[in-house]
Amino acid sequence: NGAGCHCNISTLEMRQPGGLEKIYEAIEKMGGKHDEHIYDYDPTGGEDNKRRLTGLHETASIDKFNYGVAHRGASIRIPRQVAADGHGYFEDRRPSSNADPYVVTDRIVRTICLDQ
């Protein structure tokens, strides 16, 4: 399934008590921009990730956005302990191993913080 460059994401609100609600809000925003994220998460505009994000071998399908608690086959994984604690962070499992971390961070911030 190839290597990915998973990205752990949190804001101050997500790390505070009750932050799980903010995590779900951010994930919903990311789901609405799935195609833009796939394009930015791979220097070839998603072409390399097509071979990795097959929906098999603990990867999500490149064509479908999904998320879940402790779900290693999802686009976005919420760690089990975060769900139990009600606050923390989440993991975007879609970036390719050759992704530019600055481009990935820019895309995430624009989506969840700036509503772009």
Tab-separated table of N, CA, C and O in Angstrom:
chain	number	residue	atom	x	y	z
A	1	ASN	N	0.811	-1.198	0.000
A	1	ASN	CA	0.000	0.000	0.000
A	1	ASN	C	0.856	1.264	0.000
A	1	ASN	O	0.335	2.359	-0.024
A	2	GLY	N	2.139	1.162	0.048
A	2	GLY	CA	2.989	2.345	0.013
A	2	GLY	C	3.012	3.088	1.330
A	2	GLY	O	2.309	2.750	2.273
A	3	ALA	N	3.820	4.107	1.377
A	3	ALA	CA	3.974	4.884	2.606
A	3	ALA	C	3.197	6.189	2.510
A	3	ALA	O	3.119	6.797	1.451
A	4	GLY	N	2.652	6.599	3.618
A	4	GLY	CA	1.955	7.872	3.693
A	4	GLY	C	2.644	8.796	4.677
A	4	GLY	O	3.545	8.387	5.404
A	5	CYS	N	2.232	10.024	4.660
A	5	CYS	CA	2.756	11.032	5.589
A	5	CYS	C	1.570	11.539	6.418
A	5	CYS	O	1.050	12.620	6.177
A	6	HIS	N	1.112	10.707	7.318
A	6	HIS	CA	-0.058	11.052	8.114
A	6	HIS	C	0.188	12.344	8.885
A	6	HIS	O	1.309	12.619	9.311
A	7	CYS	N	-0.857	13.106	9.048
A	7	CYS	CA	-0.742	14.424	9.672
A	7	CYS	C	-1.675	14.504	10.880
A	7	CYS	O	-2.893	14.339	10.730
A	8	ASN	N	-1.111	14.736	12.055
A	8	ASN	CA	-1.916	14.914	13.260
A	8	ASN	C	-2.334	16.376	13.368
A	8	ASN	O	-1.507	17.268	13.195
A	9	ILE	N	-3.611	16.598	13.682
A	9	ILE	CA	-4.190	17.934	13.626
A	9	ILE	C	-4.938	18.232	14.916
A	9	ILE	O	-5.717	17.407	15.400
A	10	SER	N	-4.710	19.435	15.447
A	10	SER	CA	-5.508	19.912	16.573
A	10	SER	C	-5.446	21.425	16.622
A	10	SER	O	-4.515	22.041	16.100
A	11	THR	N	-6.450	22.000	17.237
A	11	THR	CA	-6.454	23.417	17.584
A	11	THR	C	-6.595	23.482	19.096
A	11	THR	O	-6.899	22.473	19.751
A	12	LEU	N	-6.411	24.650	19.650
A	12	LEU	CA	-6.570	24.802	21.096
A	12	LEU	C	-7.951	24.326	21.539
A	12	LEU	O	-8.070	23.597	22.523
A	13	GLU	N	-8.990	24.695	20.800
A	13	GLU	CA	-10.353	24.284	21.172
A	13	GLU	C	-10.510	22.763	21.171
A	13	GLU	O	-11.245	22.220	21.982
A	14	MET	N	-9.849	22.096	20.248
A	14	MET	CA	-9.945	20.626	20.167
A	14	MET	C	-9.272	19.945	21.348
A	14	MET	O	-9.680	18.857	21.748
A	15	ARG	N	-8.258	20.592	21.892
A	15	ARG	CA	-7.504	19.995	23.000
A	15	ARG	C	-8.120	20.285	24.364
A	15	ARG	O	-7.685	19.729	25.375
A	16	GLN	N	-9.122	21.134	24.409
A	16	GLN	CA	-9.763	21.482	25.673
A	16	GLN	C	-10.958	20.569	25.926
A	16	GLN	O	-11.481	19.943	24.996
A	17	PRO	N	-11.410	20.471	27.189
A	17	PRO	CA	-12.582	19.634	27.482
A	17	PRO	C	-13.744	19.973	26.546
A	17	PRO	O	-14.018	21.148	26.278
A	18	GLY	N	-14.376	18.931	26.022
A	18	GLY	CA	-15.472	19.117	25.075
A	18	GLY	C	-15.002	19.321	23.646
A	18	GLY	O	-15.806	19.545	22.743
A	19	GLY	N	-13.709	19.221	23.417
A	19	GLY	CA	-13.140	19.490	22.105
A	19	GLY	C	-13.499	18.496	21.012
A	19	GLY	O	-13.311	18.783	19.828
A	20	LEU	N	-14.045	17.351	21.396
A	20	LEU	CA	-14.411	16.358	20.389
A	20	LEU	C	-15.429	16.935	19.401
A	20	LEU	O	-15.376	16.637	18.205
A	21	GLU	N	-16.317	17.780	19.882
A	21	GLU	CA	-17.289	18.429	18.991
A	21	GLU	C	-16.558	19.275	17.932
A	21	GLU	O	-16.925	19.260	16.754
A	22	LYS	N	-15.521	19.986	18.329
A	22	LYS	CA	-14.724	20.797	17.393
A	22	LYS	C	-13.964	19.910	16.408
A	22	LYS	O	-13.780	20.285	15.247
A	23	ILE	N	-13.534	18.755	16.869
A	23	ILE	CA	-12.871	17.803	15.975
A	23	ILE	C	-13.833	17.364	14.883
A	23	ILE	O	-13.492	17.384	13.692
A	24	TYR	N	-15.049	16.985	15.273
A	24	TYR	CA	-16.036	16.559	14.274
A	24	TYR	C	-16.393	17.693	13.319
A	24	TYR	O	-16.575	17.462	12.116
A	25	GLU	N	-16.475	18.924	13.812
A	25	GLU	CA	-16.750	20.066	12.936
A	25	GLU	C	-15.643	20.229	11.902
A	25	GLU	O	-15.916	20.468	10.711
A	26	ALA	N	-14.398	20.114	12.324
A	26	ALA	CA	-13.262	20.241	11.405
A	26	ALA	C	-13.274	19.114	10.375
A	26	ALA	O	-13.024	19.346	9.181
A	27	ILE	N	-13.569	17.912	10.812
A	27	ILE	CA	-13.592	16.766	9.901
A	27	ILE	C	-14.675	16.955	8.845
A	27	ILE	O	-14.463	16.658	7.665
A	28	GLU	N	-15.828	17.443	9.244
A	28	GLU	CA	-16.907	17.692	8.276
A	28	GLU	C	-16.467	18.718	7.233
A	28	GLU	O	-16.745	18.568	6.043
A	29	LYS	N	-15.766	19.759	7.666
A	29	LYS	CA	-15.251	20.753	6.718
A	29	LYS	C	-14.266	20.103	5.745
A	29	LYS	O	-14.290	20.379	4.538
A	30	MET	N	-13.405	19.242	6.267
A	30	MET	CA	-12.415	18.580	5.419
A	30	MET	C	-13.093	17.643	4.417
A	30	MET	O	-12.646	17.535	3.273
A	31	GLY	N	-14.154	17.001	4.843
A	31	GLY	CA	-14.889	16.125	3.930
A	31	GLY	C	-15.478	16.883	2.756
A	31	GLY	O	-15.545	16.362	1.641
A	32	GLY	N	-15.891	18.119	2.993
A	32	GLY	CA	-16.444	18.943	1.934
A	32	GLY	C	-15.402	19.437	0.943
A	32	GLY	O	-15.748	19.942	-0.131
A	33	LYS	N	-14.140	19.291	1.277
A	33	LYS	CA	-13.038	19.737	0.415
A	33	LYS	C	-12.114	18.559	0.066
A	33	LYS	O	-10.935	18.748	-0.209
A	34	HIS	N	-12.675	17.367	0.067
A	34	HIS	CA	-11.864	16.155	-0.137
A	34	HIS	C	-11.010	16.229	-1.401
A	34	HIS	O	-9.803	15.960	-1.360
A	35	ASP	N	-11.601	16.589	-2.519
A	35	ASP	CA	-10.848	16.608	-3.773
A	35	ASP	C	-9.698	17.606	-3.737
A	35	ASP	O	-8.602	17.322	-4.234
A	36	GLU	N	-9.929	18.775	-3.137
A	36	GLU	CA	-8.865	19.776	-3.023
A	36	GLU	C	-7.720	19.262	-2.152
A	36	GLU	O	-6.543	19.477	-2.456
A	37	HIS	N	-8.073	18.568	-1.074
A	37	HIS	CA	-7.046	18.009	-0.190
A	37	HIS	C	-6.241	16.930	-0.915
A	37	HIS	O	-5.008	16.919	-0.830
A	38	ILE	N	-6.921	16.040	-1.623
A	38	ILE	CA	-6.218	14.989	-2.372
A	38	ILE	C	-5.233	15.624	-3.355
A	38	ILE	O	-4.087	15.181	-3.470
A	39	TYR	N	-5.647	16.665	-4.046
A	39	TYR	CA	-4.778	17.336	-5.011
A	39	TYR	C	-3.545	17.928	-4.319
A	39	TYR	O	-2.422	17.771	-4.798
A	40	ASP	N	-3.756	18.602	-3.199
A	40	ASP	CA	-2.650	19.271	-2.504
A	40	ASP	C	-1.770	18.321	-1.703
A	40	ASP	O	-0.635	18.664	-1.367
A	41	TYR	N	-2.259	17.152	-1.377
A	41	TYR	CA	-1.519	16.210	-0.535
A	41	TYR	C	-0.516	15.368	-1.306
A	41	TYR	O	0.117	14.477	-0.753
A	42	ASP	N	-0.363	15.630	-2.589
A	42	ASP	CA	0.494	14.828	-3.452
A	42	ASP	C	1.096	15.771	-4.490
A	42	ASP	O	0.359	16.453	-5.186
A	43	PRO	N	2.429	15.843	-4.596
A	43	PRO	CA	3.050	16.766	-5.556
A	43	PRO	C	2.621	16.541	-7.005
A	43	PRO	O	2.771	17.419	-7.834
A	44	THR	N	2.069	15.365	-7.315
A	44	THR	CA	1.609	15.094	-8.676
A	44	THR	C	0.105	15.307	-8.806
A	44	THR	O	-0.508	14.804	-9.748
A	45	GLY	N	-0.487	16.051	-7.867
A	45	GLY	CA	-1.915	16.351	-7.946
A	45	GLY	C	-2.813	15.164	-7.694
A	45	GLY	O	-3.955	15.127	-8.129
A	46	GLY	N	-2.313	14.173	-6.989
A	46	GLY	CA	-3.105	13.001	-6.639
A	46	GLY	C	-2.752	11.755	-7.426
A	46	GLY	O	-3.212	10.658	-7.092
A	47	GLU	N	-1.939	11.905	-8.465
A	47	GLU	CA	-1.608	10.747	-9.307
A	47	GLU	C	-0.851	9.667	-8.527
A	47	GLU	O	-1.125	8.480	-8.696
A	48	ASP	N	0.120	10.051	-7.701
A	48	ASP	CA	0.850	9.050	-6.911
A	48	ASP	C	-0.061	8.406	-5.870
A	48	ASP	O	0.016	7.197	-5.622
A	49	ASN	N	-0.922	9.194	-5.284
A	49	ASN	CA	-1.812	8.665	-4.249
A	49	ASN	C	-2.852	7.692	-4.805
A	49	ASN	O	-3.396	6.889	-4.059
A	50	LYS	N	-3.130	7.743	-6.094
A	50	LYS	CA	-4.082	6.790	-6.687
A	50	LYS	C	-3.603	5.354	-6.490
A	50	LYS	O	-4.413	4.448	-6.325
A	51	ARG	N	-2.285	5.165	-6.506
A	51	ARG	CA	-1.746	3.808	-6.325
A	51	ARG	C	-1.785	3.378	-4.863
A	51	ARG	O	-1.809	2.186	-4.565
A	52	ARG	N	-1.755	4.349	-3.935
A	52	ARG	CA	-1.696	4.029	-2.510
A	52	ARG	C	-3.072	3.993	-1.865
A	52	ARG	O	-3.390	3.094	-1.087
A	53	LEU	N	-3.907	4.962	-2.171
A	53	LEU	CA	-5.219	5.066	-1.523
A	53	LEU	C	-6.248	4.224	-2.280
A	53	LEU	O	-7.099	4.724	-3.010
A	54	THR	N	-6.168	2.931	-2.070
A	54	THR	CA	-6.998	1.969	-2.798
A	54	THR	C	-8.213	1.499	-2.000
A	54	THR	O	-9.093	0.863	-2.557
A	55	GLY	N	-8.219	1.773	-0.715
A	55	GLY	CA	-9.259	1.214	0.146
A	55	GLY	C	-8.857	-0.133	0.723
A	55	GLY	O	-9.604	-0.739	1.490
A	56	LEU	N	-7.670	-0.596	0.371
A	56	LEU	CA	-7.151	-1.869	0.870
A	56	LEU	C	-5.955	-1.601	1.768
A	56	LEU	O	-5.372	-0.519	1.745
A	57	HIS	N	-5.562	-2.592	2.524
A	57	HIS	CA	-4.326	-2.543	3.316
A	57	HIS	C	-4.244	-1.313	4.224
A	57	HIS	O	-3.261	-0.581	4.219
A	58	GLU	N	-5.292	-1.067	4.982
A	58	GLU	CA	-5.343	0.051	5.941
A	58	GLU	C	-5.202	1.414	5.270
A	58	GLU	O	-4.569	2.317	5.791
A	59	THR	N	-5.796	1.556	4.093
A	59	THR	CA	-5.884	2.867	3.448
A	59	THR	C	-7.335	3.124	3.076
A	59	THR	O	-8.111	2.191	2.860
A	60	ALA	N	-7.687	4.390	2.986
A	60	ALA	CA	-9.003	4.780	2.490
A	60	ALA	C	-8.969	4.794	0.970
A	60	ALA	O	-7.903	4.864	0.357
A	61	SER	N	-10.119	4.759	0.344
A	61	SER	CA	-10.195	4.926	-1.102
A	61	SER	C	-9.999	6.398	-1.439
A	61	SER	O	-10.537	7.278	-0.763
A	62	ILE	N	-9.254	6.672	-2.486
A	62	ILE	CA	-9.022	8.046	-2.912
A	62	ILE	C	-10.331	8.718	-3.331
A	62	ILE	O	-10.469	9.928	-3.273
A	63	ASP	N	-11.321	7.923	-3.723
A	63	ASP	CA	-12.592	8.448	-4.234
A	63	ASP	C	-13.654	8.683	-3.169
A	63	ASP	O	-14.711	9.223	-3.466
A	64	LYS	N	-13.373	8.272	-1.927
A	64	LYS	CA	-14.400	8.340	-0.888
A	64	LYS	C	-13.803	8.895	0.399
A	64	LYS	O	-12.787	8.393	0.880
A	65	PHE	N	-14.435	9.914	0.959
A	65	PHE	CA	-14.009	10.461	2.243
A	65	PHE	C	-14.780	9.762	3.360
A	65	PHE	O	-16.002	9.617	3.283
A	66	ASN	N	-14.060	9.324	4.377
A	66	ASN	CA	-14.716	8.755	5.554
A	66	ASN	C	-13.844	8.979	6.778
A	66	ASN	O	-12.691	9.381	6.674
A	67	TYR	N	-14.425	8.766	7.929
A	67	TYR	CA	-13.681	8.926	9.179
A	67	TYR	C	-14.253	7.996	10.223
A	67	TYR	O	-15.376	7.498	10.074
A	68	GLY	N	-13.476	7.760	11.268
A	68	GLY	CA	-13.958	6.914	12.336
A	68	GLY	C	-12.968	6.841	13.487
A	68	GLY	O	-11.795	7.191	13.344
A	69	VAL	N	-13.468	6.384	14.607
A	69	VAL	CA	-12.650	6.210	15.800
A	69	VAL	C	-11.835	4.923	15.638
A	69	VAL	O	-12.398	3.862	15.347
A	70	ALA	N	-10.529	5.050	15.779
A	70	ALA	CA	-9.586	3.925	15.701
A	70	ALA	C	-9.687	3.176	14.371
A	70	ALA	O	-9.319	2.013	14.288
A	71	HIS	N	-10.158	3.830	13.339
A	71	HIS	CA	-10.373	3.214	12.025
A	71	HIS	C	-9.164	3.491	11.136
A	71	HIS	O	-9.039	4.547	10.535
A	72	ARG	N	-8.286	2.525	11.026
A	72	ARG	CA	-7.047	2.708	10.275
A	72	ARG	C	-7.266	2.649	8.762
A	72	ARG	O	-6.372	2.947	7.994
A	73	GLY	N	-8.458	2.299	8.339
A	73	GLY	CA	-8.785	2.295	6.917
A	73	GLY	C	-9.582	3.509	6.492
A	73	GLY	O	-10.107	3.550	5.383
A	74	ALA	N	-9.657	4.504	7.347
A	74	ALA	CA	-10.427	5.710	7.047
A	74	ALA	C	-9.518	6.824	6.550
A	74	ALA	O	-8.310	6.819	6.779
A	75	SER	N	-10.124	7.809	5.910
A	75	SER	CA	-9.394	9.007	5.495
A	75	SER	C	-8.872	9.746	6.725
A	75	SER	O	-7.735	10.208	6.757
A	76	ILE	N	-9.741	9.854	7.718
A	76	ILE	CA	-9.428	10.543	8.975
A	76	ILE	C	-9.652	9.567	10.119
A	76	ILE	O	-10.716	8.950	10.215
A	77	ARG	N	-8.668	9.452	11.001
A	77	ARG	CA	-8.777	8.562	12.166
A	77	ARG	C	-8.767	9.394	13.431
A	77	ARG	O	-7.908	10.259	13.624
A	78	ILE	N	-9.739	9.150	14.277
A	78	ILE	CA	-9.776	9.733	15.620
A	78	ILE	C	-9.259	8.648	16.562
A	78	ILE	O	-9.834	7.558	16.630
A	79	PRO	N	-8.169	8.901	17.257
A	79	PRO	CA	-7.651	7.874	18.169
A	79	PRO	C	-8.684	7.481	19.237
A	79	PRO	O	-9.470	8.316	19.698
A	80	ARG	N	-8.669	6.248	19.605
A	80	ARG	CA	-9.614	5.728	20.595
A	80	ARG	C	-9.562	6.531	21.908
A	80	ARG	O	-10.585	6.853	22.498
A	81	GLN	N	-8.358	6.871	22.355
A	81	GLN	CA	-8.222	7.615	23.615
A	81	GLN	C	-8.808	9.019	23.496
A	81	GLN	O	-9.384	9.539	24.455
A	82	VAL	N	-8.701	9.629	22.339
A	82	VAL	CA	-9.289	10.961	22.126
A	82	VAL	C	-10.807	10.875	22.252
A	82	VAL	O	-11.436	11.716	22.910
A	83	ALA	N	-11.398	9.866	21.643
A	83	ALA	CA	-12.851	9.693	21.750
A	83	ALA	C	-13.261	9.457	23.200
A	83	ALA	O	-14.266	10.000	23.665
A	84	ALA	N	-12.477	8.681	23.931
A	84	ALA	CA	-12.781	8.404	25.339
A	84	ALA	C	-12.625	9.652	26.205
A	84	ALA	O	-13.449	9.909	27.089
A	85	ASP	N	-11.592	10.439	25.940
A	85	ASP	CA	-11.335	11.652	26.726
A	85	ASP	C	-12.271	12.796	26.357
A	85	ASP	O	-12.489	13.703	27.165
A	86	GLY	N	-12.758	12.792	25.108
A	86	GLY	CA	-13.629	13.870	24.651
A	86	GLY	C	-12.882	15.092	24.144
A	86	GLY	O	-13.491	16.128	23.897
A	87	HIS	N	-11.584	14.963	23.937
A	87	HIS	CA	-10.777	16.068	23.402
A	87	HIS	C	-9.432	15.524	22.961
A	87	HIS	O	-9.041	14.431	23.342
A	88	GLY	N	-8.736	16.310	22.112
A	88	GLY	CA	-7.403	15.882	21.667
A	88	GLY	C	-7.113	16.302	20.244
A	88	GLY	O	-7.134	17.483	19.934
A	89	TYR	N	-6.874	15.326	19.371
A	89	TYR	CA	-6.455	15.583	18.003
A	89	TYR	C	-7.052	14.520	17.094
A	89	TYR	O	-7.667	13.558	17.545
A	90	PHE	N	-6.861	14.706	15.787
A	90	PHE	CA	-7.225	13.665	14.834
A	90	PHE	C	-6.114	13.532	13.801
A	90	PHE	O	-5.229	14.376	13.711
A	91	GLU	N	-6.150	12.446	13.048
A	91	GLU	CA	-5.091	12.124	12.105
A	91	GLU	C	-5.648	12.057	10.688
A	91	GLU	O	-6.578	11.297	10.417
A	92	ASP	N	-5.090	12.856	9.790
A	92	ASP	CA	-5.426	12.767	8.370
A	92	ASP	C	-4.450	11.776	7.753
A	92	ASP	O	-3.239	11.993	7.752
A	93	ARG	N	-4.964	10.680	7.241
A	93	ARG	CA	-4.136	9.592	6.729
A	93	ARG	C	-3.935	9.667	5.215
A	93	ARG	O	-3.354	8.778	4.619
A	94	ARG	N	-4.400	10.755	4.583
A	94	ARG	CA	-4.356	10.853	3.124
A	94	ARG	C	-3.067	11.410	2.532
A	94	ARG	O	-2.729	11.050	1.399
A	95	PRO	N	-2.311	12.294	3.190
A	95	PRO	CA	-1.111	12.835	2.529
A	95	PRO	C	-0.129	11.747	2.099
A	95	PRO	O	0.086	10.769	2.814
A	96	SER	N	0.448	11.945	0.923
A	96	SER	CA	1.433	10.989	0.412
A	96	SER	C	2.760	11.173	1.129
A	96	SER	O	3.024	12.217	1.725
A	97	SER	N	3.615	10.168	1.041
A	97	SER	CA	4.911	10.240	1.727
A	97	SER	C	5.813	11.322	1.143
A	97	SER	O	6.710	11.804	1.824
A	98	ASN	N	5.567	11.719	-0.087
A	98	ASN	CA	6.364	12.770	-0.706
A	98	ASN	C	5.650	14.127	-0.692
A	98	ASN	O	6.028	15.045	-1.409
A	99	ALA	N	4.631	14.244	0.149
A	99	ALA	CA	3.883	15.504	0.253
A	99	ALA	C	4.770	16.609	0.824
A	99	ALA	O	5.651	16.355	1.639
A	100	ASP	N	4.497	17.817	0.401
A	100	ASP	CA	5.166	18.988	0.965
A	100	ASP	C	4.420	19.348	2.252
A	100	ASP	O	3.245	19.722	2.193
A	101	PRO	N	5.054	19.245	3.409
A	101	PRO	CA	4.337	19.494	4.667
A	101	PRO	C	3.782	20.917	4.773
A	101	PRO	O	2.776	21.136	5.449
A	102	TYR	N	4.411	21.857	4.103
A	102	TYR	CA	3.908	23.231	4.129
A	102	TYR	C	2.624	23.367	3.312
A	102	TYR	O	1.702	24.083	3.707
A	103	VAL	N	2.552	22.669	2.198
A	103	VAL	CA	1.337	22.681	1.380
A	103	VAL	C	0.205	21.975	2.121
A	103	VAL	O	-0.935	22.439	2.131
A	104	VAL	N	0.522	20.853	2.755
A	104	VAL	CA	-0.484	20.113	3.531
A	104	VAL	C	-1.025	20.984	4.658
A	104	VAL	O	-2.243	21.115	4.841
A	105	THR	N	-0.137	21.608	5.400
A	105	THR	CA	-0.558	22.470	6.511
A	105	THR	C	-1.388	23.640	6.011
A	105	THR	O	-2.426	23.975	6.599
A	106	ASP	N	-0.978	24.244	4.924
A	106	ASP	CA	-1.731	25.353	4.342
A	106	ASP	C	-3.143	24.927	3.978
A	106	ASP	O	-4.114	25.616	4.293
A	107	ARG	N	-3.269	23.776	3.339
A	107	ARG	CA	-4.594	23.300	2.916
A	107	ARG	C	-5.476	23.034	4.138
A	107	ARG	O	-6.658	23.391	4.142
A	108	ILE	N	-4.926	22.443	5.172
A	108	ILE	CA	-5.708	22.132	6.377
A	108	ILE	C	-6.148	23.414	7.070
A	108	ILE	O	-7.321	23.566	7.430
A	109	VAL	N	-5.238	24.359	7.249
A	109	VAL	CA	-5.568	25.622	7.924
A	109	VAL	C	-6.636	26.379	7.125
A	109	VAL	O	-7.592	26.916	7.697
A	110	ARG	N	-6.468	26.436	5.800
A	110	ARG	CA	-7.461	27.133	4.991
A	110	ARG	C	-8.834	26.491	5.122
A	110	ARG	O	-9.848	27.182	5.145
A	111	THR	N	-8.877	25.170	5.236
A	111	THR	CA	-10.157	24.469	5.328
A	111	THR	C	-10.790	24.607	6.708
A	111	THR	O	-11.952	24.995	6.819
A	112	ILE	N	-10.043	24.298	7.767
A	112	ILE	CA	-10.700	24.220	9.084
A	112	ILE	C	-10.679	25.522	9.872
A	112	ILE	O	-11.528	25.717	10.734
A	113	CYS	N	-9.741	26.409	9.577
A	113	CYS	CA	-9.649	27.653	10.349
A	113	CYS	C	-10.174	28.870	9.587
A	113	CYS	O	-10.756	29.777	10.179
A	114	LEU	N	-9.955	28.891	8.278
A	114	LEU	CA	-10.304	30.063	7.482
A	114	LEU	C	-11.560	29.850	6.609
A	114	LEU	O	-11.985	30.774	5.922
A	115	ASP	N	-12.103	28.630	6.641
A	115	ASP	CA	-13.294	28.299	5.830
A	115	ASP	C	-13.110	28.619	4.355
A	115	ASP	O	-14.005	29.149	3.699
A	116	GLN	N	-11.933	28.294	3.824
A	116	GLN	CA	-11.664	28.514	2.393
A	116	GLN	C	-11.627	27.203	1.640
A	116	GLN	O	-11.094	26.240	2.073
